Amino acid sequence: MDIVLVGLNHKTAPVDIRECFAFDSLEADAGLKELSRIPELTEAVLISTCNRVEVAAACQDPDEGVSAIKDFFSRTKSMPLENFEQNLFVYKGDEAVQHVFRVASSLDSMVLGEPQILGQMKESYRLATQAKTTGAVLNRLMHRCFMTAKRVRKETGIGDHAVSISYAAVELARKIFGELTDKKVLLIGAGEMAELAVEHLLNHRAAGVFVANRTFERAVSLAQRFRGTPIRLEEVEEHLKIADIIISSTGAPGYVLEKKDVKKVLRARKNRPLFFIDIAVPRDIDPAINNLSNNFVYDIDDLQGVIDRNIDERQKEAVRAERIVDENVIKYRTWLEGLDIVPTIVSLQKKLEAIRQTEMAKTLAHVSGLDENGKEAIDRLTQSIINKVMHDPIQFLKAGGHREKQKKEVLGFTRDIFNLNNSQNGDNFTPDEE
């Protein structure tokens, strides 16, 4: 049994290609049913997010498995293979396992360390188990990938340090104020990043929000969303006396707040810190405000600088994360190799037990006067003989008492001398848990 993985992601395919191969939940369910009908694949999981579409599969022949998955993509998305084959990546064996573990651990994400991918992987696995397209091989693979991702998150700092403008703003605010519990936020203008920053601040228990906008109706709408208070632009200067964090994101051609505006309220603020987050381009906040005592102005470039430094920190942590991934790839490979041996051991045990039962029945049919105690004694005797005879060969197979490259020959030889290929193959058995 081997594992293959075929897919495309943000590194190998532009968005106009990726969007052609996206699967929503209904399409994913249909896709899994289609995968289950492909004879070259014994198990499959379909992973589809905004940045990647991948199929991980268990198969007997890796080359046939890869071809079958490529054909699946082409057929289900009605696109000739030659139009997208150059965008595909293909992994086999350990590389496929390593890729799955790296994806779940957010080492392959567009934003290194982002946490959403693990939830998306779990949802993909849930759909696959619901469609019954997984078995012992991929069940173990996915459970180990979740465990690996959990270790990476717990033992490294790959998820620390803000890497988005909105989170970076919150991180800076916490450095200035410590706790944000009683801090008031003034939002000037609106924009996606500014609104996200307000949401994050409120999640960190900021005390309240004032919303000012060129269009007062828009201010009312946003204030309702944040359970805040709408104000007119003319009231901004007055609210500088009570606000602690100013987030500005207007489309104004010049400064919305200048140094002289802030200077007027310094006495009323009694030297309390005032933090300006200027997300607008052109800038809304006069950078000269930074020269006033306890006033801090960060524009979009300052925030991006914070993010760049944080990304460097995450990259350092990624080295430790890769080590955890590699360690778990080895553990999974060891388990998978054991899986090849189990059917042979089970078949051998079944065959010898069948022989024992048959010979016991023949013998007891010709023995008279034997009571139940006598029959049980013979049963235990024959069981003991079988167990002792089989002990060394089974231990040899389990312990890998042969070179890996000879494994197929050893298993084949064992099956040949005991004529196991015509016996029950023990497919319902899986190796012992680690």
Tab-separated table of C-alpha atoms in Angstrom:
chain	number	residue	atom	x	y	z
A	1	MET	CA	0.000	0.000	0.000
A	2	ASP	CA	1.276	3.483	-0.837
A	3	ILE	CA	0.116	7.071	-0.527
A	4	VAL	CA	-0.002	9.641	-3.323
A	5	LEU	CA	-1.087	13.258	-3.389
A	6	VAL	CA	-1.941	15.390	-6.413
A	7	GLY	CA	-3.088	18.998	-6.307
A	8	LEU	CA	-2.505	22.649	-6.993
A	9	ASN	CA	-2.213	25.623	-4.680
A	10	HIS	CA	-1.368	29.317	-4.483
A	11	LYS	CA	2.275	28.555	-5.234
A	12	THR	CA	1.677	26.566	-8.405
A	13	ALA	CA	-1.480	28.029	-9.911
A	14	PRO	CA	-2.863	31.570	-10.345
A	15	VAL	CA	-6.277	32.346	-8.945
A	16	ASP	CA	-8.020	32.027	-12.348
A	17	ILE	CA	-6.890	28.380	-12.430
A	18	ARG	CA	-7.539	27.674	-8.735
A	19	GLU	CA	-11.095	28.980	-8.930
A	20	CYS	CA	-11.847	26.516	-11.742
A	21	PHE	CA	-10.972	23.584	-9.475
A	22	ALA	CA	-12.639	24.706	-6.243
A	23	PHE	CA	-15.156	22.305	-4.694
A	24	ASP	CA	-17.927	23.607	-2.431
A	25	SER	CA	-19.359	21.162	0.118
A	26	LEU	CA	-21.941	19.724	-2.284
A	27	GLU	CA	-19.389	19.342	-5.076
A	28	ALA	CA	-16.929	17.822	-2.615
A	29	ASP	CA	-19.480	15.187	-1.651
A	30	ALA	CA	-20.082	14.337	-5.314
A	31	GLY	CA	-16.334	14.385	-5.937
A	32	LEU	CA	-15.680	11.931	-3.112
A	33	LYS	CA	-18.310	9.572	-4.496
A	34	GLU	CA	-16.586	9.791	-7.858
A	35	LEU	CA	-13.208	9.073	-6.245
A	36	SER	CA	-14.666	6.035	-4.468
A	37	ARG	CA	-15.574	4.563	-7.866
A	38	ILE	CA	-12.009	4.765	-9.209
A	39	PRO	CA	-10.559	1.228	-9.013
A	40	GLU	CA	-6.938	2.420	-8.781
A	41	LEU	CA	-7.680	4.217	-5.491
A	42	THR	CA	-8.542	2.325	-2.316
A	43	GLU	CA	-9.046	5.418	-0.132
A	44	ALA	CA	-9.243	9.165	-0.797
A	45	VAL	CA	-9.585	12.571	0.892
A	46	LEU	CA	-10.421	15.729	-1.068
A	47	ILE	CA	-9.094	19.016	0.341
A	48	SER	CA	-10.487	22.222	-1.171
A	49	THR	CA	-9.845	25.706	0.205
A	50	CYS	CA	-9.475	29.118	-1.430
A	51	ASN	CA	-5.745	28.474	-1.834
A	52	ARG	CA	-5.552	24.776	-2.642
A	53	VAL	CA	-7.301	21.760	-4.132
A	54	GLU	CA	-5.690	18.419	-3.386
A	55	VAL	CA	-6.509	14.730	-3.369
A	56	ALA	CA	-4.625	12.424	-1.018
A	57	ALA	CA	-5.170	8.754	-1.784
A	58	ALA	CA	-4.080	5.274	-0.810
A	59	CYS	CA	-3.350	2.933	-3.699
A	60	GLN	CA	-1.435	-0.174	-4.662
A	61	ASP	CA	0.344	1.364	-7.657
A	62	PRO	CA	1.485	4.978	-7.151
A	63	ASP	CA	1.826	5.766	-10.862
A	64	GLU	CA	-1.647	4.458	-11.627
A	65	GLY	CA	-3.009	6.327	-8.611
A	66	VAL	CA	-1.512	9.634	-9.777
A	67	SER	CA	-2.888	9.181	-13.302
A	68	ALA	CA	-6.327	8.362	-11.913
A	69	ILE	CA	-6.400	11.536	-9.799
A	70	LYS	CA	-5.283	13.726	-12.702
A	71	ASP	CA	-8.037	12.206	-14.803
A	72	PHE	CA	-10.494	12.830	-11.946
A	73	PHE	CA	-9.654	16.549	-11.920
A	74	SER	CA	-9.936	16.805	-15.680
A	75	ARG	CA	-13.229	14.902	-15.835
A	76	THR	CA	-15.012	16.568	-12.904
A	77	LYS	CA	-13.977	20.091	-13.895
A	78	SER	CA	-14.346	19.536	-17.647
A	79	MET	CA	-10.889	20.826	-18.445
A	80	PRO	CA	-8.328	19.054	-20.646
A	81	LEU	CA	-5.365	17.851	-18.599
A	82	GLU	CA	-2.875	19.648	-20.838
A	83	ASN	CA	-4.463	22.969	-19.801
A	84	PHE	CA	-3.513	22.591	-16.121
A	85	GLU	CA	-1.047	19.712	-15.710
A	86	GLN	CA	1.848	22.173	-15.410
A	87	ASN	CA	0.114	23.658	-12.338
A	88	LEU	CA	-0.118	20.327	-10.528
A	89	PHE	CA	2.256	19.010	-7.911
A	90	VAL	CA	2.628	15.298	-7.311
A	91	TYR	CA	3.946	13.649	-4.164
A	92	LYS	CA	4.397	9.955	-3.428
A	93	GLY	CA	5.214	7.993	-0.280
A	94	ASP	CA	6.996	9.982	2.435
A	95	GLU	CA	6.775	13.201	0.421
A	96	ALA	CA	2.988	12.896	0.251
A	97	VAL	CA	2.781	12.264	4.000
A	98	GLN	CA	5.111	15.155	4.722
A	99	HIS	CA	3.044	17.479	2.535
A	100	VAL	CA	-0.185	16.608	4.371
A	101	PHE	CA	1.484	17.212	7.740
A	102	ARG	CA	2.980	20.533	6.558
A	103	VAL	CA	-0.367	21.742	5.213
A	104	ALA	CA	-2.178	20.912	8.477
A	105	SER	CA	0.602	22.636	10.432
A	106	SER	CA	0.225	25.788	8.302
A	107	LEU	CA	3.772	25.494	6.969
A	108	ASP	CA	2.476	25.533	3.398
A	109	SER	CA	-0.030	28.369	3.866
A	110	MET	CA	0.058	31.736	2.136
A	111	VAL	CA	0.309	33.285	5.620
A	112	LEU	CA	2.712	31.125	7.590
A	113	GLY	CA	1.207	29.962	10.869
A	114	GLU	CA	-2.422	30.950	10.114
A	115	PRO	CA	-4.809	28.773	12.111
A	116	GLN	CA	-7.728	28.354	9.680
A	117	ILE	CA	-6.179	25.586	7.598
A	118	LEU	CA	-6.389	23.015	10.384
A	119	GLY	CA	-10.151	23.501	10.660
A	120	GLN	CA	-10.450	23.206	6.882
A	121	MET	CA	-8.464	19.962	6.931
A	122	LYS	CA	-10.718	18.568	9.647
A	123	GLU	CA	-13.795	19.486	7.617
A	124	SER	CA	-12.308	17.748	4.545
A	125	TYR	CA	-11.693	14.638	6.615
A	126	ARG	CA	-15.213	14.791	8.064
A	127	LEU	CA	-16.685	14.852	4.552
A	128	ALA	CA	-14.470	11.928	3.520
A	129	THR	CA	-15.465	9.791	6.496
A	130	GLN	CA	-19.101	10.708	5.890
A	131	ALA	CA	-18.723	9.541	2.291
A	132	LYS	CA	-16.854	6.448	3.553
A	133	THR	CA	-13.869	7.029	1.295
A	134	THR	CA	-11.289	6.533	4.054
A	135	GLY	CA	-9.976	3.362	5.664
A	136	ALA	CA	-7.158	2.336	7.959
A	137	VAL	CA	-4.419	4.058	5.913
A	138	LEU	CA	-5.918	7.535	5.534
A	139	ASN	CA	-7.668	7.469	8.903
A	140	ARG	CA	-4.285	7.052	10.536
A	141	LEU	CA	-2.727	9.645	8.213
A	142	MET	CA	-5.304	12.307	9.028
A	143	HIS	CA	-5.323	11.634	12.768
A	144	ARG	CA	-1.541	11.869	12.841
A	145	CYS	CA	-1.577	15.067	10.778
A	146	PHE	CA	-3.989	16.647	13.284
A	147	MET	CA	-1.759	15.525	16.136
A	148	THR	CA	1.310	16.921	14.351
A	149	ALA	CA	-0.381	20.283	13.788
A	150	LYS	CA	-1.386	20.412	17.444
A	151	ARG	CA	2.209	19.750	18.532
A	152	VAL	CA	3.538	22.397	16.148
A	153	ARG	CA	1.080	24.944	17.523
A	154	LYS	CA	1.858	24.014	21.109
A	155	GLU	CA	5.641	23.576	20.993
A	156	THR	CA	6.608	26.403	18.624
A	157	GLY	CA	5.717	30.074	18.314
A	158	ILE	CA	4.593	29.748	14.713
A	159	GLY	CA	1.131	31.109	15.573
A	160	ASP	CA	2.471	33.996	17.640
A	161	HIS	CA	3.180	37.498	16.360
A	162	ALA	CA	0.530	39.327	14.334
A	163	VAL	CA	0.816	39.041	10.562
A	164	SER	CA	-2.208	41.083	9.479
A	165	ILE	CA	-2.665	44.850	9.583
A	166	SER	CA	-5.661	44.573	11.899
A	167	TYR	CA	-3.951	42.198	14.358
A	168	ALA	CA	-0.752	44.232	14.251
A	169	ALA	CA	-2.761	47.294	15.294
A	170	VAL	CA	-4.176	45.410	18.266
A	171	GLU	CA	-0.731	44.128	19.200
A	172	LEU	CA	0.666	47.659	19.213
A	173	ALA	CA	-2.288	48.943	21.230
A	174	ARG	CA	-1.649	46.306	23.880
A	175	LYS	CA	2.014	47.301	24.048
A	176	ILE	CA	1.014	50.916	24.671
A	177	PHE	CA	-1.899	50.382	27.043
A	178	GLY	CA	-1.422	46.889	28.428
A	179	GLU	CA	-5.031	45.874	28.973
A	180	LEU	CA	-7.627	47.373	26.615
A	181	THR	CA	-10.532	46.831	28.976
A	182	ASP	CA	-11.452	50.476	29.591
A	183	LYS	CA	-10.140	51.966	26.349
A	184	LYS	CA	-12.413	53.862	23.963
A	185	VAL	CA	-11.991	53.598	20.178
A	186	LEU	CA	-12.744	56.313	17.644
A	187	LEU	CA	-13.166	55.067	14.078
A	188	ILE	CA	-12.866	57.761	11.404
A	189	GLY	CA	-14.003	56.660	7.962
A	190	ALA	CA	-14.458	53.027	7.031
A	191	GLY	CA	-12.586	50.318	5.250
A	192	GLU	CA	-12.229	46.584	5.586
A	193	MET	CA	-8.933	46.682	7.512
A	194	ALA	CA	-10.143	49.471	9.801
A	195	GLU	CA	-13.363	47.616	10.572
A	196	LEU	CA	-11.420	44.418	11.276
A	197	ALA	CA	-9.146	46.315	13.636
A	198	VAL	CA	-12.180	47.630	15.524
A	199	GLU	CA	-13.576	44.092	15.771
A	200	HIS	CA	-10.298	42.793	17.179
A	201	LEU	CA	-10.104	45.642	19.682
A	202	LEU	CA	-13.638	44.923	20.848
A	203	ASN	CA	-12.758	41.240	21.142
A	204	HIS	CA	-9.998	42.373	23.506
A	205	ARG	CA	-12.681	44.087	25.574
A	206	ALA	CA	-12.222	47.693	24.435
A	207	ALA	CA	-14.796	49.823	26.250
A	208	GLY	CA	-16.717	51.329	23.343
A	209	VAL	CA	-16.623	52.751	19.827
A	210	PHE	CA	-17.390	56.138	18.337
A	211	VAL	CA	-17.891	56.132	14.569
A	212	ALA	CA	-17.392	59.218	12.409
A	213	ASN	CA	-17.937	59.185	8.665
A	214	ARG	CA	-18.307	61.638	5.832
A	215	THR	CA	-21.783	60.153	5.302
A	216	PHE	CA	-23.601	60.212	8.632
A	217	GLU	CA	-25.962	57.383	7.570
A	218	ARG	CA	-22.911	55.175	7.101
A	219	ALA	CA	-21.671	56.180	10.547
A	220	VAL	CA	-25.036	55.183	12.031
A	221	SER	CA	-24.925	51.823	10.251
A	222	LEU	CA	-21.389	51.016	11.435
A	223	ALA	CA	-22.122	52.190	14.963
A	224	GLN	CA	-25.073	49.789	15.113
A	225	ARG	CA	-22.820	46.951	13.956
A	226	PHE	CA	-20.272	47.673	16.700
A	227	ARG	CA	-22.890	48.724	19.266
A	228	GLY	CA	-21.172	52.110	19.301
A	229	THR	CA	-22.092	55.781	18.990
A	230	PRO	CA	-22.273	57.610	15.618
A	231	ILE	CA	-20.835	61.120	15.488
A	232	ARG	CA	-20.351	63.696	12.756
A	233	LEU	CA	-16.887	64.530	11.388
A	234	GLU	CA	-17.174	67.971	12.979
A	235	GLU	CA	-17.330	66.270	16.406
A	236	VAL	CA	-14.068	64.313	16.010
A	237	GLU	CA	-11.883	66.955	17.642
A	238	GLU	CA	-14.106	67.079	20.711
A	239	HIS	CA	-14.017	63.274	21.039
A	240	LEU	CA	-10.220	63.305	21.062
A	241	LYS	CA	-10.590	64.291	24.689
A	242	ILE	CA	-12.154	60.957	25.637
A	243	ALA	CA	-10.935	58.458	23.011
A	244	ASP	CA	-7.775	56.402	23.538
A	245	ILE	CA	-7.339	54.701	20.146
A	246	ILE	CA	-8.006	56.471	16.835
A	247	ILE	CA	-8.349	54.340	13.699
A	248	SER	CA	-8.538	56.418	10.550
A	249	SER	CA	-9.268	55.185	7.053
A	250	THR	CA	-10.892	57.919	4.990
A	251	GLY	CA	-10.469	58.785	1.337
A	252	ALA	CA	-9.553	62.377	2.136
A	253	PRO	CA	-6.762	63.909	0.009
A	254	GLY	CA	-5.034	65.508	3.040
A	255	TYR	CA	-4.698	65.158	6.810
A	256	VAL	CA	-7.936	64.723	8.705
A	257	LEU	CA	-6.163	65.369	12.017
A	258	GLU	CA	-3.214	67.705	12.369
A	259	LYS	CA	-0.816	68.366	15.212
A	260	LYS	CA	-2.626	71.574	16.198
A	261	ASP	CA	-5.913	69.648	16.548
A	262	VAL	CA	-4.400	67.245	19.053
A	263	LYS	CA	-2.455	69.939	20.863
A	264	LYS	CA	-5.759	71.630	21.767
A	265	VAL	CA	-6.958	68.623	23.764
A	266	LEU	CA	-3.754	67.709	25.613
A	267	ARG	CA	-4.751	69.576	28.784
A	268	ALA	CA	-8.170	67.910	28.847
A	269	ARG	CA	-6.571	64.482	28.370
A	270	LYS	CA	-4.302	64.982	31.404
A	271	ASN	CA	-1.343	63.303	29.693
A	272	ARG	CA	-3.207	60.050	28.955
A	273	PRO	CA	-1.698	58.169	25.955
A	274	LEU	CA	-3.381	58.574	22.567
A	275	PHE	CA	-2.732	55.934	19.896
A	276	PHE	CA	-3.383	56.710	16.220
A	277	ILE	CA	-3.645	53.931	13.629
A	278	ASP	CA	-3.577	55.496	10.161
A	279	ILE	CA	-4.579	52.935	7.535
A	280	ALA	CA	-5.406	55.528	4.857
A	281	VAL	CA	-3.383	56.265	1.730
A	282	PRO	CA	-2.924	59.243	1.401
A	283	ARG	CA	-2.440	59.458	5.156
A	284	ASP	CA	-5.155	60.902	7.409
A	285	ILE	CA	-3.022	61.616	10.473
A	286	ASP	CA	-0.296	64.246	10.605
A	287	PRO	CA	2.913	62.345	11.524
A	288	ALA	CA	4.082	65.444	13.447
A	289	ILE	CA	1.625	64.361	16.181
A	290	ASN	CA	4.294	61.820	17.140
A	291	ASN	CA	6.275	64.731	18.553
A	292	LEU	CA	3.634	65.398	21.184
A	293	SER	CA	4.156	63.709	24.534
A	294	ASN	CA	2.323	60.376	24.924
A	295	ASN	CA	0.955	60.459	21.369
A	296	PHE	CA	1.777	57.546	19.076
A	297	VAL	CA	1.100	57.535	15.331
A	298	TYR	CA	1.486	54.399	13.227
A	299	ASP	CA	0.751	54.540	9.492
A	300	ILE	CA	0.316	51.634	7.060
A	301	ASP	CA	4.070	51.320	6.435
A	302	ASP	CA	4.797	51.212	10.170
A	303	LEU	CA	2.249	48.414	10.567
A	304	GLN	CA	3.676	46.562	7.583
A	305	GLY	CA	7.129	46.844	9.179
A	306	VAL	CA	5.753	45.235	12.336
A	307	ILE	CA	4.235	42.461	10.230
A	308	ASP	CA	7.494	41.871	8.341
A	309	ARG	CA	9.398	41.495	11.611
A	310	ASN	CA	6.731	39.134	12.911
A	311	ILE	CA	6.911	37.033	9.747
A	312	ASP	CA	10.667	36.711	10.301
A	313	GLU	CA	9.941	35.459	13.813
A	314	ARG	CA	7.483	32.897	12.439
A	315	GLN	CA	10.064	31.749	9.879
A	316	LYS	CA	12.486	31.013	12.713
A	317	GLU	CA	9.804	28.980	14.458
A	318	ALA	CA	9.077	27.116	11.220
A	319	VAL	CA	12.462	25.392	11.460
A	320	ARG	CA	11.385	23.775	14.721
A	321	ALA	CA	8.005	22.943	13.224
A	322	GLU	CA	9.623	21.166	10.256
A	323	ARG	CA	11.512	18.944	12.692
A	324	ILE	CA	8.251	17.908	14.361
A	325	VAL	CA	6.758	17.171	10.931
A	326	ASP	CA	9.740	15.014	9.899
A	327	GLU	CA	9.586	13.085	13.170
A	328	ASN	CA	5.942	12.237	12.580
A	329	VAL	CA	6.535	11.271	8.954
A	330	ILE	CA	8.967	8.611	10.191
A	331	LYS	CA	6.462	7.331	12.757
A	332	TYR	CA	3.752	7.123	10.149
A	333	ARG	CA	6.032	5.342	7.679
A	334	THR	CA	6.911	2.757	10.340
A	335	TRP	CA	3.224	2.129	10.967
A	336	LEU	CA	2.475	1.901	7.238
A	337	GLU	CA	5.264	-0.591	6.661
A	338	GLY	CA	3.803	-2.741	9.429
A	339	LEU	CA	0.484	-2.641	7.620
A	340	ASP	CA	1.993	-4.593	4.708
A	341	ILE	CA	2.977	-7.433	7.041
A	342	VAL	CA	-0.297	-7.801	8.904
A	343	PRO	CA	-2.368	-9.477	6.154
A	344	THR	CA	0.290	-12.183	5.786
A	345	ILE	CA	0.434	-12.852	9.530
A	346	VAL	CA	-3.344	-12.938	9.803
A	347	SER	CA	-3.684	-15.240	6.801
A	348	LEU	CA	-1.077	-17.566	8.239
A	349	GLN	CA	-2.807	-17.680	11.619
A	350	LYS	CA	-6.163	-18.342	9.989
A	351	LYS	CA	-4.839	-21.137	7.839
A	352	LEU	CA	-3.125	-22.930	10.718
A	353	GLU	CA	-6.181	-22.548	12.891
A	354	ALA	CA	-8.354	-24.028	10.133
A	355	ILE	CA	-5.956	-26.989	9.824
A	356	ARG	CA	-5.981	-27.454	13.582
A	357	GLN	CA	-9.774	-27.422	13.762
A	358	THR	CA	-10.081	-29.871	10.842
A	359	GLU	CA	-7.564	-32.337	12.258
A	360	MET	CA	-9.076	-32.029	15.727
A	361	ALA	CA	-12.492	-32.904	14.344
A	362	LYS	CA	-11.113	-35.908	12.421
A	363	THR	CA	-9.220	-37.214	15.438
A	364	LEU	CA	-12.027	-36.783	17.939
A	365	ALA	CA	-14.445	-38.521	15.567
A	366	HIS	CA	-12.429	-41.725	15.958
A	367	VAL	CA	-11.799	-41.503	19.700
A	368	SER	CA	-14.413	-42.977	21.992
A	369	GLY	CA	-14.861	-42.513	25.692
A	370	LEU	CA	-13.195	-39.078	25.781
A	371	ASP	CA	-14.986	-36.727	28.179
A	372	GLU	CA	-15.163	-32.921	27.905
A	373	ASN	CA	-12.088	-32.455	30.062
A	374	GLY	CA	-10.111	-34.653	27.713
A	375	LYS	CA	-11.327	-32.765	24.632
A	376	GLU	CA	-10.394	-29.430	26.228
A	377	ALA	CA	-6.937	-30.738	27.060
A	378	ILE	CA	-6.342	-31.758	23.430
A	379	ASP	CA	-7.651	-28.377	22.294
A	380	ARG	CA	-5.208	-26.537	24.567
A	381	LEU	CA	-2.354	-28.829	23.505
A	382	THR	CA	-2.858	-28.214	19.791
A	383	GLN	CA	-3.297	-24.471	20.318
A	384	SER	CA	-0.051	-24.377	22.272
A	385	ILE	CA	1.811	-26.261	19.529
A	386	ILE	CA	0.541	-23.867	16.860
A	387	ASN	CA	1.464	-20.820	18.935
A	388	LYS	CA	4.976	-22.052	19.642
A	389	VAL	CA	5.621	-23.037	16.041
A	390	MET	CA	4.435	-19.642	14.785
A	391	HIS	CA	6.131	-17.520	17.411
A	392	ASP	CA	9.551	-17.086	15.772
A	393	PRO	CA	8.328	-16.525	12.179
A	394	ILE	CA	5.786	-13.917	13.335
A	395	GLN	CA	8.321	-12.113	15.459
A	396	PHE	CA	10.702	-12.133	12.494
A	397	LEU	CA	8.098	-10.493	10.249
A	398	LYS	CA	6.947	-7.968	12.869
A	399	ALA	CA	10.402	-6.931	13.953
A	400	GLY	CA	11.607	-6.338	10.408
A	401	GLY	CA	14.317	-8.956	10.784
A	402	HIS	CA	15.148	-8.443	7.140
A	403	ARG	CA	16.201	-5.499	5.037
A	404	GLU	CA	13.479	-3.169	3.824
A	405	LYS	CA	14.366	-3.831	0.179
A	406	GLN	CA	13.873	-7.546	0.821
A	407	LYS	CA	10.495	-7.143	2.490
A	408	LYS	CA	8.425	-7.912	-0.585
A	409	GLU	CA	10.505	-11.010	-1.305
A	410	VAL	CA	10.205	-12.229	2.304
A	411	LEU	CA	6.434	-11.676	2.374
A	412	GLY	CA	6.054	-13.307	-1.031
A	413	PHE	CA	8.150	-16.288	0.012
A	414	THR	CA	6.141	-16.704	3.224
A	415	ARG	CA	2.869	-16.602	1.319
A	416	ASP	CA	4.182	-19.069	-1.272
A	417	ILE	CA	5.505	-21.738	1.087
A	418	PHE	CA	2.302	-21.678	3.132
A	419	ASN	CA	0.119	-21.276	0.011
A	420	LEU	CA	-1.612	-18.245	1.546
A	421	ASN	CA	-2.631	-16.579	-1.691
A	422	ASN	CA	-5.503	-19.022	-2.001
A	423	SER	CA	-6.553	-18.420	1.610
A	424	GLN	CA	-8.498	-15.659	3.300
A	425	ASN	CA	-6.321	-12.562	3.175
A	426	GLY	CA	-7.205	-10.932	6.492
A	427	ASP	CA	-8.273	-7.583	5.015
A	428	ASN	CA	-10.333	-6.778	8.068
A	429	PHE	CA	-7.286	-6.646	10.289
A	430	THR	CA	-5.107	-3.666	11.082
A	431	PRO	CA	-1.811	-3.596	12.923
A	432	ASP	CA	-1.576	-2.860	16.615
A	433	GLU	CA	-1.801	0.763	17.649
A	434	GLU	CA	1.484	2.415	18.500
